Structures are given as structure tokens and as C-alpha cells.
CSV table of C-alpha atoms in Angstrom, one decimal:
chain,number,residue,atom,x,y,z
N,1,MET,CA,38.3,12.0,5.5
N,2,ASP,CA,39.8,13.8,8.5
N,3,GLY,CA,38.0,15.5,11.2
N,4,GLU,CA,38.2,18.9,9.3
N,5,GLY,CA,36.6,17.6,6.2
N,6,ARG,CA,39.8,17.1,4.1
N,7,GLY,CA,39.8,14.0,1.9
N,8,TRP,CA,42.8,12.2,1.1
N,9,ILE,CA,43.4,10.0,-2.1
N,10,ALA,CA,46.4,7.7,-2.9
N,11,TRP,CA,47.0,6.0,-6.2
N,12,ASP,CA,49.9,4.4,-8.2
N,13,THR,CA,51.2,5.6,-11.5
N,14,TYR,CA,53.5,4.2,-14.1
N,15,ALA,CA,56.3,6.6,-14.8
N,16,PRO,CA,58.0,5.9,-18.2
N,17,GLY,CA,61.7,6.2,-18.1
N,18,ALA,CA,64.6,5.8,-20.6
N,19,GLY,CA,63.8,2.5,-22.0
N,20,ALA,CA,61.8,-0.3,-20.3
N,21,ALA,CA,64.4,-0.6,-17.6
N,22,GLY,CA,64.1,3.0,-16.5
N,23,ALA,CA,60.3,2.8,-16.0
N,24,SER,CA,58.5,2.2,-12.7
N,25,TYR,CA,55.4,2.2,-10.7
N,26,ASP,CA,55.2,5.0,-8.0
N,27,VAL,CA,52.7,5.9,-5.2
N,28,LEU,CA,51.3,9.4,-5.0
N,29,ALA,CA,48.8,11.1,-2.7
N,30,ARG,CA,46.9,14.4,-2.5
N,31,SER,CA,44.2,16.0,-0.5
N,32,TYR,CA,40.9,17.7,-1.3
N,33,HIS,CA,39.3,20.4,0.9
N,34,ASN,CA,36.7,23.0,0.3
N,35,GLY,CA,36.5,22.4,-3.4
N,36,LYS,CA,40.3,22.6,-3.9
N,37,LEU,CA,42.8,19.9,-4.9
N,38,PHE,CA,46.1,20.4,-3.1
N,39,PRO,CA,49.5,19.5,-4.6
N,40,VAL,CA,50.5,15.8,-5.4
N,41,ILE,CA,52.8,14.4,-2.8
N,42,PRO,CA,55.2,11.5,-3.8
N,43,ILE,CA,54.8,8.7,-1.2
N,44,ALA,CA,57.1,6.2,-2.8
N,45,ALA,CA,58.8,7.2,-6.0
N,46,SER,CA,61.8,5.1,-6.8
N,47,ALA,CA,63.1,2.7,-9.4
N,48,ARG,CA,61.3,0.0,-7.5
N,49,MET,CA,57.7,-1.1,-8.1
N,50,GLU,CA,55.4,0.7,-5.7
N,51,ALA,CA,51.7,0.2,-6.4
N,52,HIS,CA,48.3,-0.8,-5.1
N,53,ALA,CA,47.9,2.2,-2.7
N,54,ALA,CA,45.3,2.5,-0.2
N,55,VAL,CA,44.8,5.4,2.3
N,56,ALA,CA,43.1,5.8,5.8
N,57,VAL,CA,43.1,8.8,8.0
N,58,ASP,CA,43.7,8.2,12.0
N,59,ARG,CA,41.8,10.1,14.6
N,60,ARG,CA,44.6,12.7,14.8
N,61,GLY,CA,44.0,13.6,11.2
N,62,ARG,CA,47.1,11.9,9.8
N,63,PRO,CA,46.8,10.0,6.5
N,64,TRP,CA,48.4,6.5,6.4
N,65,VAL,CA,49.3,4.9,3.1
N,66,ALA,CA,49.6,1.1,2.5
N,67,TYR,CA,51.2,-0.2,-0.8
N,68,ASP,CA,52.9,-3.1,-2.4
N,69,GLU,CA,56.6,-2.9,-3.2
N,70,ALA,CA,58.7,-5.0,-5.5
N,71,GLY,CA,62.2,-4.8,-7.0
N,72,GLU,CA,63.3,-2.8,-10.0
N,73,ASN,CA,62.0,-3.8,-13.4
N,74,TRP,CA,59.3,-5.7,-11.7
N,75,GLY,CA,57.1,-7.7,-14.2
N,76,LYS,CA,59.4,-7.0,-17.1
N,77,ASP,CA,60.8,-9.7,-19.4
N,78,TRP,CA,63.1,-11.7,-17.3
N,79,GLY,CA,63.7,-15.2,-18.9
N,80,PHE,CA,67.3,-16.4,-19.3
N,81,LEU,CA,67.3,-15.2,-23.0
N,82,VAL,CA,66.5,-11.7,-22.2
N,83,LYS,CA,69.6,-9.3,-22.1
N,84,ASP,CA,68.0,-6.5,-19.7
N,85,LYS,CA,66.3,-8.7,-17.2
N,86,GLY,CA,63.5,-7.7,-15.1
N,87,ILE,CA,62.2,-9.7,-12.2
N,88,GLY,CA,59.3,-12.1,-11.8
N,89,LEU,CA,56.1,-11.1,-10.2
N,90,TYR,CA,56.9,-12.6,-6.9
N,91,THR,CA,60.5,-12.8,-6.8
N,92,SER,CA,60.4,-9.8,-4.6
N,93,ARG,CA,57.2,-8.5,-2.9
N,94,ALA,CA,56.6,-6.6,0.4
N,95,LEU,CA,53.9,-4.6,2.2
N,96,ARG,CA,54.8,-1.1,3.1
N,97,VAL,CA,53.1,1.5,5.4
N,98,VAL,CA,53.9,5.1,5.8
N,99,CYS,CA,52.3,8.0,7.6
N,100,LEU,CA,52.1,11.5,6.1
N,101,ASP,CA,52.6,14.5,8.2
N,102,GLY,CA,49.9,16.6,6.6
N,103,GLN,CA,51.4,19.8,7.9
N,104,ARG,CA,54.7,19.5,6.2
N,105,ASN,CA,53.7,16.8,3.6
N,106,GLN,CA,56.6,14.7,5.0
N,107,VAL,CA,56.5,11.0,4.6
N,108,LEU,CA,57.2,9.2,7.9
N,109,GLU,CA,58.1,5.6,8.4
N,110,PRO,CA,56.6,3.6,11.3
N,111,GLU,CA,58.8,2.4,14.1
N,112,GLN,CA,58.4,-1.3,12.8
N,113,ASN,CA,58.4,-2.5,9.3
N,114,ILE,CA,55.2,-4.2,8.6
N,115,GLN,CA,56.8,-6.8,6.4
N,116,GLU,CA,59.2,-7.8,9.1
N,117,ALA,CA,56.3,-8.1,11.6
N,118,LEU,CA,54.5,-10.7,9.6
N,119,PRO,CA,55.1,-14.4,10.2
N,120,GLN,CA,57.9,-15.8,8.0
N,121,ALA,CA,55.5,-18.2,6.2
N,122,ILE,CA,53.5,-15.4,4.7
N,123,GLN,CA,56.1,-12.8,4.0
N,124,LEU,CA,57.0,-13.7,0.5
N,125,TYR,CA,53.5,-13.8,-1.1
N,126,SER,CA,51.8,-11.0,0.8
N,127,SER,CA,50.2,-8.3,-1.4
N,128,LEU,CA,47.3,-5.9,-2.2
N,129,PRO,CA,47.0,-4.1,1.1
N,130,SER,CA,43.9,-2.2,2.3
N,131,ILE,CA,44.3,0.1,5.3
N,132,HIS,CA,41.8,1.1,8.0
N,133,ALA,CA,41.9,3.3,11.2
N,134,ASP,CA,39.7,1.9,14.1
N,135,SER,CA,37.9,3.9,16.8
N,136,ALA,CA,40.7,3.1,19.3
N,137,GLY,CA,43.3,4.8,17.2
N,138,ARG,CA,44.9,1.6,15.7
N,139,ILE,CA,45.9,1.4,12.1
N,140,TRP,CA,45.0,-2.1,10.5
N,141,VAL,CA,46.3,-3.4,7.2
N,142,VAL,CA,44.3,-6.1,5.6
N,143,PHE,CA,46.1,-8.0,2.8
N,144,ARG,CA,46.1,-11.3,1.0
N,145,TYR,CA,48.8,-14.0,1.0
N,146,LEU,CA,49.4,-17.2,-0.9
N,147,ALA,CA,48.5,-20.2,1.3
N,148,GLY,CA,49.0,-24.0,0.9
N,149,ALA,CA,51.1,-23.9,-2.3
N,150,ARG,CA,52.6,-27.3,-2.8
N,151,THR,CA,54.9,-26.5,-5.6
N,152,ARG,CA,57.3,-23.5,-5.7
N,153,THR,CA,58.9,-23.0,-9.2
N,154,PHE,CA,62.1,-21.3,-9.9
N,155,ASP,CA,60.5,-17.9,-10.4
N,156,LEU,CA,58.9,-18.4,-6.9
N,157,TRP,CA,55.4,-19.0,-8.2
N,158,GLY,CA,53.4,-21.2,-5.8
N,159,ALA,CA,51.3,-23.6,-7.7
N,160,ASN,CA,48.2,-25.3,-6.3
N,161,GLY,CA,47.8,-22.7,-3.5
N,162,GLY,CA,44.9,-20.5,-2.5
N,163,TRP,CA,44.8,-16.8,-1.4
N,164,GLU,CA,43.7,-16.1,2.0
N,165,THR,CA,43.2,-12.8,3.9
N,166,ALA,CA,44.9,-11.7,6.9
N,167,ALA,CA,45.0,-8.5,9.1
N,168,ILE,CA,47.6,-6.9,11.2
N,169,ALA,CA,47.5,-3.8,13.5
């Protein structure tokens, strides 16, 4: 909710395309105010997998959206016998954060890419973000990452690890 009573929601949707290779997950948002739903705004709508959206509003009334991003055809069949290959679940994964200019419904990128700000050791397996605005005006992203995996397979799955939680502002 912003200071004027406008609520913001963000979600992911699966958009079917021409064949399995043309479908993808996208992130959308919209606001609700005085009993009215406003138009849907595409936050991330590409051939890549964009999912697991979360939204928070800063003290200036701007909605911030965090989500996961992975490559095209994420989670689709991808073994060596498959003709139109997808990619494995953790072959490509990144956290993304954007700010929405509520006046023009324009999606704005922050100055620094959140994924590049993470320590190298947790970049590959970071996922499932939630986002929060604190009273000082900072935006925090809380997410999970795979820690302590002793075995990495060819599909980048890390066996014998455990998920831990981290936060970044």
C-alpha cells in the first residue's frame, strides 16, 4: 500500500506460445484504489522465465518488484535426446529488481544489478525473492540460496546442500 491507499499486486503468469518453445513465464503488476482495479502493467514479459514476483512500496509511493529470471525454455525437456531443448532448473537463474514509476507506468532499472551485487558464491543458486521497504527508505530483498552443496552435476544441481536465507539492501 502506498501513502494514498493504493494497493499494488504483482504476480507471474504462464503465457502459451507457438509450441512449447514459444511459451514463457512473465511478471505482471497492477494497482487497486477506491474500489477500482487499474490496467495490468507488464513488468517482465520476454521469452525468458520471469516468475515468483513480490512487491513493496517505498515511502515515496513507488512500487518495487523483485522476481526470478532464467533462460528461455526454462524447465522444459532438455536431455541430450530432446530435439528442441529447454534448459535445466538451475542452469541459468538470477534475481531481478525493478521500480515502477506509478505516474507513467514505466518500468525503471536500479543503478546496480542486484545479481551482480551478490557474492559470487551464491549467485548461481539464488532464488525466490521477497521485497520490503524499511522506514529509512531502503529496499531490502530477502532470498534463498543453496549453500554447502558438495556435488555439482552437469545440469548444475547441487546435491547434499541446504537452502539458506540472505538479505541485501
